[in-house]
mmCIF file of C-alpha atoms in Angstrom:
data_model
loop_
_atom_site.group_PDB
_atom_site.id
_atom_site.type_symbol
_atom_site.label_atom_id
_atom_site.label_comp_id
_atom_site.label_asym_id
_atom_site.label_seq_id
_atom_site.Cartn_x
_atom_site.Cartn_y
_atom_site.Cartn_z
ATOM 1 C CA UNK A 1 0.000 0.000 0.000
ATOM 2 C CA UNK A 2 1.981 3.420 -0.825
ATOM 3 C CA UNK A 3 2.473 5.715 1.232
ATOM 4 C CA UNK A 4 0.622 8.657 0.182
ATOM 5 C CA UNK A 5 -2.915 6.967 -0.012
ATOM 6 C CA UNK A 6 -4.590 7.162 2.734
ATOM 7 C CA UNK A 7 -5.412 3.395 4.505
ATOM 8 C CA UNK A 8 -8.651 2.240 4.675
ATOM 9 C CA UNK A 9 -8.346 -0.401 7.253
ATOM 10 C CA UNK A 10 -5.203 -1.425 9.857
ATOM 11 C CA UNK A 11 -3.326 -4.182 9.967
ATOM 12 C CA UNK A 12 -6.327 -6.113 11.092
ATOM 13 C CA UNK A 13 -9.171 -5.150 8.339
ATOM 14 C CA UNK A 14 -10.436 -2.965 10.590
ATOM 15 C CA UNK A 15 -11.375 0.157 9.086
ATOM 16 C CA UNK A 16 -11.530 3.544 10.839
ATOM 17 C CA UNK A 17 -14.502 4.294 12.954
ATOM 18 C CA UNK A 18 -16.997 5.988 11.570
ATOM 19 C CA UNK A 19 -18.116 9.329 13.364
ATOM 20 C CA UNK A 20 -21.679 9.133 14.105
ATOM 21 C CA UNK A 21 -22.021 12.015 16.643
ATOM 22 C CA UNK A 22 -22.923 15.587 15.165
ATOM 23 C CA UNK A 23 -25.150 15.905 12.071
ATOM 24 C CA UNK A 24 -26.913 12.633 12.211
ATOM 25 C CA UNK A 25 -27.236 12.796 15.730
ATOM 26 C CA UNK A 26 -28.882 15.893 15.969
ATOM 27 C CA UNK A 27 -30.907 14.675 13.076
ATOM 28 C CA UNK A 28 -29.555 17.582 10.760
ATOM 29 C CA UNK A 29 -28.216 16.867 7.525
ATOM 30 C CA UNK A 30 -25.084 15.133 6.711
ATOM 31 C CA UNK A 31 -24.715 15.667 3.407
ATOM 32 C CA UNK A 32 -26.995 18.935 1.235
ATOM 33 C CA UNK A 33 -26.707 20.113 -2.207
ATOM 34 C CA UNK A 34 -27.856 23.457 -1.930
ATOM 35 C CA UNK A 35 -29.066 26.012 -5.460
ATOM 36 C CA UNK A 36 -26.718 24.058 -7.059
ATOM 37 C CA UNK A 37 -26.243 24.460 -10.553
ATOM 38 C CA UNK A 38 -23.926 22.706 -13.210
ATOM 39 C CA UNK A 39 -22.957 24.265 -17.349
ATOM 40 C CA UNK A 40 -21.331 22.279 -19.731
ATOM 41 C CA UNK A 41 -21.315 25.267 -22.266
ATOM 42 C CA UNK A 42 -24.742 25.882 -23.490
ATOM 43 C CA UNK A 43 -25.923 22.913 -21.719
ATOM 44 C CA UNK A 44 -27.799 23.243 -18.487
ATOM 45 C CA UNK A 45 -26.865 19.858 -17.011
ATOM 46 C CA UNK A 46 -28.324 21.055 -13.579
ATOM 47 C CA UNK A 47 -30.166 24.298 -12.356
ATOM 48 C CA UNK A 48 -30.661 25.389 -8.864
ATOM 49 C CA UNK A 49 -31.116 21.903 -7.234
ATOM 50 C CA UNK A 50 -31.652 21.437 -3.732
ATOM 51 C CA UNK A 51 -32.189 18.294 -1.262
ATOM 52 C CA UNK A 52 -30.618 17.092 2.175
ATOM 53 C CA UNK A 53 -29.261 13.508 3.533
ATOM 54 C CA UNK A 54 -30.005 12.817 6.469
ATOM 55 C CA UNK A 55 -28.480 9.913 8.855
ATOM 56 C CA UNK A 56 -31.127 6.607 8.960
ATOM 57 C CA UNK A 57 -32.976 8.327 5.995
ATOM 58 C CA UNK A 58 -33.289 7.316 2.174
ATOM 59 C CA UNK A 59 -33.191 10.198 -0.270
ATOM 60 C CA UNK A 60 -34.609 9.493 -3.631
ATOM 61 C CA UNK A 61 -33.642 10.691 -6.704
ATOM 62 C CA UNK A 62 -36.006 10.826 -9.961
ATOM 63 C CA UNK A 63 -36.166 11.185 -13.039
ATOM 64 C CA UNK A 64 -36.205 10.186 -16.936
ATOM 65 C CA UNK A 65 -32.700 9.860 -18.982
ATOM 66 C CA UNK A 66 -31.225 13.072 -19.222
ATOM 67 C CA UNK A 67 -33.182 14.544 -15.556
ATOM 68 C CA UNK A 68 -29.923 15.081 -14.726
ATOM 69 C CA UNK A 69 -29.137 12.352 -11.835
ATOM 70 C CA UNK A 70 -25.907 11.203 -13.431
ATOM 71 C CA UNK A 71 -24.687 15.121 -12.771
ATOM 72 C CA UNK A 72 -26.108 14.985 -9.092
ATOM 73 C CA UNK A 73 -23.915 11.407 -8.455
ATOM 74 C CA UNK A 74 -20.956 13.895 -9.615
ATOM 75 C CA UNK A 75 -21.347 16.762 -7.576
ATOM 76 C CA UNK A 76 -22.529 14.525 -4.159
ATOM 77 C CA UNK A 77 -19.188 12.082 -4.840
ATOM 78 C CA UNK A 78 -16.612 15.095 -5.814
ATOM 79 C CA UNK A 79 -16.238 14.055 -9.639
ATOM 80 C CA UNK A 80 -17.123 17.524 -10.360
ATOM 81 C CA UNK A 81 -17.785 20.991 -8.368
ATOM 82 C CA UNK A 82 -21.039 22.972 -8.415
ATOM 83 C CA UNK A 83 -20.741 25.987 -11.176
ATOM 84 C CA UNK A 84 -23.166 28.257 -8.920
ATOM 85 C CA UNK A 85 -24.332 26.801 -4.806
ATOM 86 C CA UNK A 86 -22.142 24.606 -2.812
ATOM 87 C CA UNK A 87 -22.693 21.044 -1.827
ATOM 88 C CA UNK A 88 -22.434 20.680 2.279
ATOM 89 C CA UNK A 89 -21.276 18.003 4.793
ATOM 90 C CA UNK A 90 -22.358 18.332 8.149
ATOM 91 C CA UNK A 91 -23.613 22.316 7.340
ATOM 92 C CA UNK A 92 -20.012 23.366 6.352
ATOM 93 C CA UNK A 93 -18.885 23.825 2.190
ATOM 94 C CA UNK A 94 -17.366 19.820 1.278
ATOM 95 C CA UNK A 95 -14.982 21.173 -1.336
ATOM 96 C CA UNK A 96 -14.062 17.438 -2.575
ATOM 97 C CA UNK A 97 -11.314 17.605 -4.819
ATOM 98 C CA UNK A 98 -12.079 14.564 -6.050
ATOM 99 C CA UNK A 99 -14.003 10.984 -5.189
ATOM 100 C CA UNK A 100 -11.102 9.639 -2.809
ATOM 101 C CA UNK A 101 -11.405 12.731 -1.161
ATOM 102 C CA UNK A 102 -15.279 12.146 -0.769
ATOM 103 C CA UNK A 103 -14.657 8.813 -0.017
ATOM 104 C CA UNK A 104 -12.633 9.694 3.141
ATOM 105 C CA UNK A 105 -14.851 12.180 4.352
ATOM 106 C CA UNK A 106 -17.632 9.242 4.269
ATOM 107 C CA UNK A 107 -19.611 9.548 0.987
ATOM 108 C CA UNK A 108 -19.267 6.369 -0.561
ATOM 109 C CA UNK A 109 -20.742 5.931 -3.838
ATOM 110 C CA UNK A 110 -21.876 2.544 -5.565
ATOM 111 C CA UNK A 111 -21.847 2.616 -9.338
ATOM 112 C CA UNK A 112 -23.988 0.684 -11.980
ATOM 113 C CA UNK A 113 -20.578 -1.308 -12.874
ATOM 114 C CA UNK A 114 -20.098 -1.802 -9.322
ATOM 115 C CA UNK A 115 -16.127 -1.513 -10.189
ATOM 116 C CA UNK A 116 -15.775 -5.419 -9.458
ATOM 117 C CA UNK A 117 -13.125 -7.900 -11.064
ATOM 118 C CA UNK A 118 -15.695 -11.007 -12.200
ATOM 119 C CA UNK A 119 -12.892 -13.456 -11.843
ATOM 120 C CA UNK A 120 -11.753 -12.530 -8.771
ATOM 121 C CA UNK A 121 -13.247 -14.154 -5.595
ATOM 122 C CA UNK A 122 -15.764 -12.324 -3.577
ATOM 123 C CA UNK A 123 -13.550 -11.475 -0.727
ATOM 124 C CA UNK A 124 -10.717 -10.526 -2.735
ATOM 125 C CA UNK A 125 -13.096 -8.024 -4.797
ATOM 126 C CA UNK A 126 -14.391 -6.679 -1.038
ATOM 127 C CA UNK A 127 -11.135 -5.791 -0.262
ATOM 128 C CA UNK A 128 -10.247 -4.617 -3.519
ATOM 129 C CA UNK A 129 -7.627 -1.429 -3.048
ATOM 130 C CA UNK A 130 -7.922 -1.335 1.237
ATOM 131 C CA UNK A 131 -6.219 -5.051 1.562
ATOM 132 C CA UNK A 132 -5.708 -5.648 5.208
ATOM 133 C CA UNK A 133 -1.966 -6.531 6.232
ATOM 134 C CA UNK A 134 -0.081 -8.015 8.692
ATOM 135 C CA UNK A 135 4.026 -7.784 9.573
ATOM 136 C CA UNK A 136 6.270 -4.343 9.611
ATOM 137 C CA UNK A 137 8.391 -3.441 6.793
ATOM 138 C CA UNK A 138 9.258 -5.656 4.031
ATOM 139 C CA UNK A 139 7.473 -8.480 5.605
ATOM 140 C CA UNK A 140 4.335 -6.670 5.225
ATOM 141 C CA UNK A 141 2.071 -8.787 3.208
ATOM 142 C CA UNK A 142 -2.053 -9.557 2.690
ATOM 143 C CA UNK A 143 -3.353 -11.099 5.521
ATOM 144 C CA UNK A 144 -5.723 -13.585 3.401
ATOM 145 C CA UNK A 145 -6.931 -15.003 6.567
ATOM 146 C CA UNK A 146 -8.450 -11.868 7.876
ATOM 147 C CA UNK A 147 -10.062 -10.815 4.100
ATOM 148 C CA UNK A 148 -11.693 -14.614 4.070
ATOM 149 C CA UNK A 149 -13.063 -14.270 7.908
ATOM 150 C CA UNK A 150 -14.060 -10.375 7.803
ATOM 151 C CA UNK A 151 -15.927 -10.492 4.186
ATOM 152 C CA UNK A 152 -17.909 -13.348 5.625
ATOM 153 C CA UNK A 153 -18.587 -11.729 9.165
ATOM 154 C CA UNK A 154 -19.566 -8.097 7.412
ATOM 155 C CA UNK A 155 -21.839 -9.888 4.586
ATOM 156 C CA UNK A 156 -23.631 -12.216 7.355
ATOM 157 C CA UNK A 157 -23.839 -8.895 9.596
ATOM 158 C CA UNK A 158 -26.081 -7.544 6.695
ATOM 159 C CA UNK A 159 -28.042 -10.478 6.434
ATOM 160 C CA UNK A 160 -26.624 -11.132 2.885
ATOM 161 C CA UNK A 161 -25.889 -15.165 2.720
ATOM 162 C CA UNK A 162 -23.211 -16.198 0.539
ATOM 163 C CA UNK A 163 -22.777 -19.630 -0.309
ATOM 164 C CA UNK A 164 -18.736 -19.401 -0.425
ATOM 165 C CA UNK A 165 -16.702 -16.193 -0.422
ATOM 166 C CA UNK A 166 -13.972 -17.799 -2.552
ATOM 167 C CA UNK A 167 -16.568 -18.195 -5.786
ATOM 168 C CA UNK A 168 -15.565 -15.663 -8.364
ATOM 169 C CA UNK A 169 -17.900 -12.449 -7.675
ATOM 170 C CA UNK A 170 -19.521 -13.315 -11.848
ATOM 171 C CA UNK A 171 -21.127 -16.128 -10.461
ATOM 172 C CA UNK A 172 -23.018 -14.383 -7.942
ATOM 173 C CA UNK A 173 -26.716 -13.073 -9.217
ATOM 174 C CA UNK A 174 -26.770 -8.580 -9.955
ATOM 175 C CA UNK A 175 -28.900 -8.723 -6.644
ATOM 176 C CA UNK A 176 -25.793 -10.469 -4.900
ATOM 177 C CA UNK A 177 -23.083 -8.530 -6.528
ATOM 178 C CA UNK A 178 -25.351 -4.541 -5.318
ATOM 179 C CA UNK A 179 -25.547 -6.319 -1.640
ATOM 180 C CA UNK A 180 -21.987 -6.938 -1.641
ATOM 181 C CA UNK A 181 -21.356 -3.760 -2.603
ATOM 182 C CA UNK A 182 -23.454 -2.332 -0.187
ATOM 183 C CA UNK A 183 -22.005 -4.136 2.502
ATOM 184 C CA UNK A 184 -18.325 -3.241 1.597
ATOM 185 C CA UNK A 185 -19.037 0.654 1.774
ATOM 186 C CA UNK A 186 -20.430 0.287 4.669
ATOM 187 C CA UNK A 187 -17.581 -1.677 6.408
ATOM 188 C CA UNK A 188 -15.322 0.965 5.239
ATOM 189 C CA UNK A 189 -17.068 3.449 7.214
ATOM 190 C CA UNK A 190 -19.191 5.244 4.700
ATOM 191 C CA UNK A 191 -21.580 7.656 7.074
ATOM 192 C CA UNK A 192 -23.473 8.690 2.990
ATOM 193 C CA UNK A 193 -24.274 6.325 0.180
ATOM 194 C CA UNK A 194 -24.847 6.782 -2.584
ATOM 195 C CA UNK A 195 -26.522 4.216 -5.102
ATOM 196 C CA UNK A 196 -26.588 4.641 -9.231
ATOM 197 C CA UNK A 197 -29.504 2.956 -10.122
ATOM 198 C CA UNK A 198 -28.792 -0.265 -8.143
ATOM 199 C CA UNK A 199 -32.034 -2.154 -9.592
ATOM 200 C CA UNK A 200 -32.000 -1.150 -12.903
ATOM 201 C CA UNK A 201 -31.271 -4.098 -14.725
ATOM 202 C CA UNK A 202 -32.579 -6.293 -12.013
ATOM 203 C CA UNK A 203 -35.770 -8.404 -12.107
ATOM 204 C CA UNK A 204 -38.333 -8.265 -9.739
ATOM 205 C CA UNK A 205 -36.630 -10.566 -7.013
ATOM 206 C CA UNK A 206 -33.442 -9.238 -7.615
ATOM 207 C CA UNK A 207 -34.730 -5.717 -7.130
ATOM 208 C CA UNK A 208 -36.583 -6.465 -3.996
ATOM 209 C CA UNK A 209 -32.809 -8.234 -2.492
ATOM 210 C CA UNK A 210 -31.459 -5.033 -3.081
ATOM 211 C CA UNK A 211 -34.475 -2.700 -1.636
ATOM 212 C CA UNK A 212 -34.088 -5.136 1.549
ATOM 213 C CA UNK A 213 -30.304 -4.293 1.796
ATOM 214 C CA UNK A 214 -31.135 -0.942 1.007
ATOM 215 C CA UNK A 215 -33.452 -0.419 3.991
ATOM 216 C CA UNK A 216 -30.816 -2.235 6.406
ATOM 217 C CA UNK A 217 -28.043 0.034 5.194
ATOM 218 C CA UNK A 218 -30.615 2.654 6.236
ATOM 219 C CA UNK A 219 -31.465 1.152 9.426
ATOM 220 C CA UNK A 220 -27.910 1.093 10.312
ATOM 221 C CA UNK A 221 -28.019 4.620 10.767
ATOM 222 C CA UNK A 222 -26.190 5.621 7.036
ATOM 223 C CA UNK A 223 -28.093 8.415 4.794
ATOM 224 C CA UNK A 224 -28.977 6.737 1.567
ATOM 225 C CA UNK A 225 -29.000 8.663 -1.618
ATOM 226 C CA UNK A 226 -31.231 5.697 -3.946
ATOM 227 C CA UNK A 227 -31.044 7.160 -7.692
ATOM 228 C CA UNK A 228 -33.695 6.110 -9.895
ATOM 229 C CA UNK A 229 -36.530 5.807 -12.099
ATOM 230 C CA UNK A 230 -39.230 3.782 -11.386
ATOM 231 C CA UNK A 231 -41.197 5.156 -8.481
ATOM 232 C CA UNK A 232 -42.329 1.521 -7.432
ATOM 233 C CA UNK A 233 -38.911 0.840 -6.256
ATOM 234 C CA UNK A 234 -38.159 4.049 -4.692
ATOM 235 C CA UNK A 235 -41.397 4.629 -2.580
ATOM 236 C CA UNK A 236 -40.998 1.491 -0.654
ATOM 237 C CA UNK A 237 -38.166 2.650 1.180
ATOM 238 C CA UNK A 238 -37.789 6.540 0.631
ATOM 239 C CA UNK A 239 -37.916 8.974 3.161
ATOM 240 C CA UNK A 240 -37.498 11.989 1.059
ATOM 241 C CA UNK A 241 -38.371 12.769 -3.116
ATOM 242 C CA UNK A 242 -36.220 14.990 -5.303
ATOM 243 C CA UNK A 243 -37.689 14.893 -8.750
ATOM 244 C CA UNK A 244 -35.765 16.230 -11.899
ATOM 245 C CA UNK A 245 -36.949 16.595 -14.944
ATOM 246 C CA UNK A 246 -34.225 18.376 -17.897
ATOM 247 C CA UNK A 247 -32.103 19.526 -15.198
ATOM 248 C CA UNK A 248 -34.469 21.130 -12.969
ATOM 249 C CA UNK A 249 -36.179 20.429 -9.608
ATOM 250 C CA UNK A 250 -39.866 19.516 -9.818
ATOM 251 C CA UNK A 251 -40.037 19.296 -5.544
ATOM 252 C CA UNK A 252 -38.328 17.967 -3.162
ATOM 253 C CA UNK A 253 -40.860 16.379 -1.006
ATOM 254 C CA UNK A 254 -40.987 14.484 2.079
ATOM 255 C CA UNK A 255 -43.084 11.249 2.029
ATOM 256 C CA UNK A 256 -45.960 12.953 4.239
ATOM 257 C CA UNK A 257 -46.158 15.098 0.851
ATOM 258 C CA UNK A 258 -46.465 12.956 -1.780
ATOM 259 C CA UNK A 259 -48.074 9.948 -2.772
ATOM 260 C CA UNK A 260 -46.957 7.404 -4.577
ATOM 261 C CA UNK A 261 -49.570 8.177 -8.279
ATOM 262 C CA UNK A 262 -48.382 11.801 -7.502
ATOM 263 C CA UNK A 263 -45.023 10.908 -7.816
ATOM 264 C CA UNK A 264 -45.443 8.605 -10.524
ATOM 265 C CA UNK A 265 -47.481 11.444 -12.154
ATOM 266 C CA UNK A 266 -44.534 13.862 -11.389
ATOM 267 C CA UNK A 267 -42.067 11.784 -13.722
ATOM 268 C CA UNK A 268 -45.094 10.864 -16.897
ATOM 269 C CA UNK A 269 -45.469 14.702 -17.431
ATOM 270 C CA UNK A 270 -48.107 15.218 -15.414
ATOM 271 C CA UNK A 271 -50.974 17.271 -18.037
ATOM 272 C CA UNK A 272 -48.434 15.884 -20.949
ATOM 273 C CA UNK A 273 -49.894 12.556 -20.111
ATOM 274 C CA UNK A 274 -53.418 13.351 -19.594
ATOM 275 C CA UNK A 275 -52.940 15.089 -23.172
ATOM 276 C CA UNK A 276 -51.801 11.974 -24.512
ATOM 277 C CA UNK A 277 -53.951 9.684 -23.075
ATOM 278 C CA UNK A 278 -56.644 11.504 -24.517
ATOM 279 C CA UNK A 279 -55.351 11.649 -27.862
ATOM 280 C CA UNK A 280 -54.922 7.432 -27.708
ATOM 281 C CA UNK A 281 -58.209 7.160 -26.807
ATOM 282 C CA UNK A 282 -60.433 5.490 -28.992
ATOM 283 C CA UNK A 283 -62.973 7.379 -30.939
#
């Protein structure tokens, strides 16, 4: 491991502990994007877009291809800064230069590709770049032992049964491979995270595995952000609604507010679909 990355876990796979006292404690927000807006030229990518995290809360984001979630995911996880507003951790400007800077601070994000090695066996892929060591110097070396025991410890804590950690991380199912996932950011102490459209190419099973990991990530006391777009998967186990639509906010609700055929509504176009379902109607 060199020595100008910061470690992710000591010499026993141990990560650092998380700090849980502050923002989620006092049940203010951990992470906020606040007015934020983000050009690419002409482009409006995103325009003054607001929402909050919140520790033991799910956040869900909305909206159509081209809403402009894959631009939020950016901003939240410090791939790119805010041209106008700021994006906040624990009520102070975040700043992240870049995603291992988010990363340290606690906002872990899970992509579609899930940045897994098939081949490689489940444990080694949990581990994947924070390898816990043991012995000093040049002695230093993996400590297999600990990645076998502590991948199967973390992914029973969960409630995610794998049938052996040493089967290649392809073989599990995509419900399997988001719930390991899951489970590894929050081992490494992620106190946000953040989810790209975990059940998108997931059938119904595998979509409800993930909205049960989901929800147990949530109960653990981490702030959630769940990016989608089918309202039947986010309502479930959302606390709060941001809907975009172009690159714009259209609410950001709490689930008192909004039901789910509003939201749904929300995202068809709301009159644009009663104008069209008139128009199919037969004559």
């Amino acid at each position: 491991m060199s020595e100008d990355r910061p470690e992710r876990a000591d010499q026993t796979g141990k990560p650092p502990a998380a700090d849980t006292a502050g923002a989620g404690a006092t049940g203010a927000p951990l992470l906020e994007l606040a007015n934020a807006s983000k050009y690419y030229g002409s482009v409006i990518a995103l325009k003054d877009v607001s929402t909050s995290v919140r520790a033991g809360e799910v956040t869900c984001v909305l909206g159509d291809n081209g809403a402009g979630k894959s631009t939020l995911i950016k901003l939240l996880s410090g791939v790119v800064r805010p041209d106008e507003g700021e994006v906040l951790l624990d009520g102070r400007p975040a700043g992240f230069a870049n995603p291992r800077a988010a990363l340290d601070a606690g906002v872990a994000t899970v992509h579609q590709d899930l940045a897994m090695i098939p081949l490689m066996a489940v444990w080694r892929n949990f581990f994947l770049g924070s390898e816990p060591t043991k012995g000093w110097g040049p002695l230093r070396r993996f400590d297999v032992a600990a990645a076998r025991r502590i991948t199967r410890e973390q992914l029973a804590a969960m409630g995610i049964d794998i049938r052996d950690p040493d089967q290649p991380v392809g073989t599990l199912s995509g419900g399997e491979r988001q719930s390991v996932a899951i489970a590894r950011a929050v081992y490494f102490g992620a106190r946000v995270l953040i989810l790209d459209e975990p059940t998108s190419a997931l059938g119904v099973k595998q979509a409800g595995t993930v909205l049960r990991y989901i929800a147990r990530a949530r109960d653990q006391g981490l702030g959630v952000v769940f990016i989608t777009h089918n309202p039947h998967h986010a309502y479930p186990v959302g606390d709060r609604f941001l809907l975009l639509k172009r690159g714009r906010s259209l609410g950001d609700f709490a689930k008192s507010e909004i039901t789910l055929p509003e939201v749904t509504r929300l995202m068809a176009g709301g009159s644009e679909l009663d104008d069209l379902a008139h128009e199919l109607e037969r004559a």
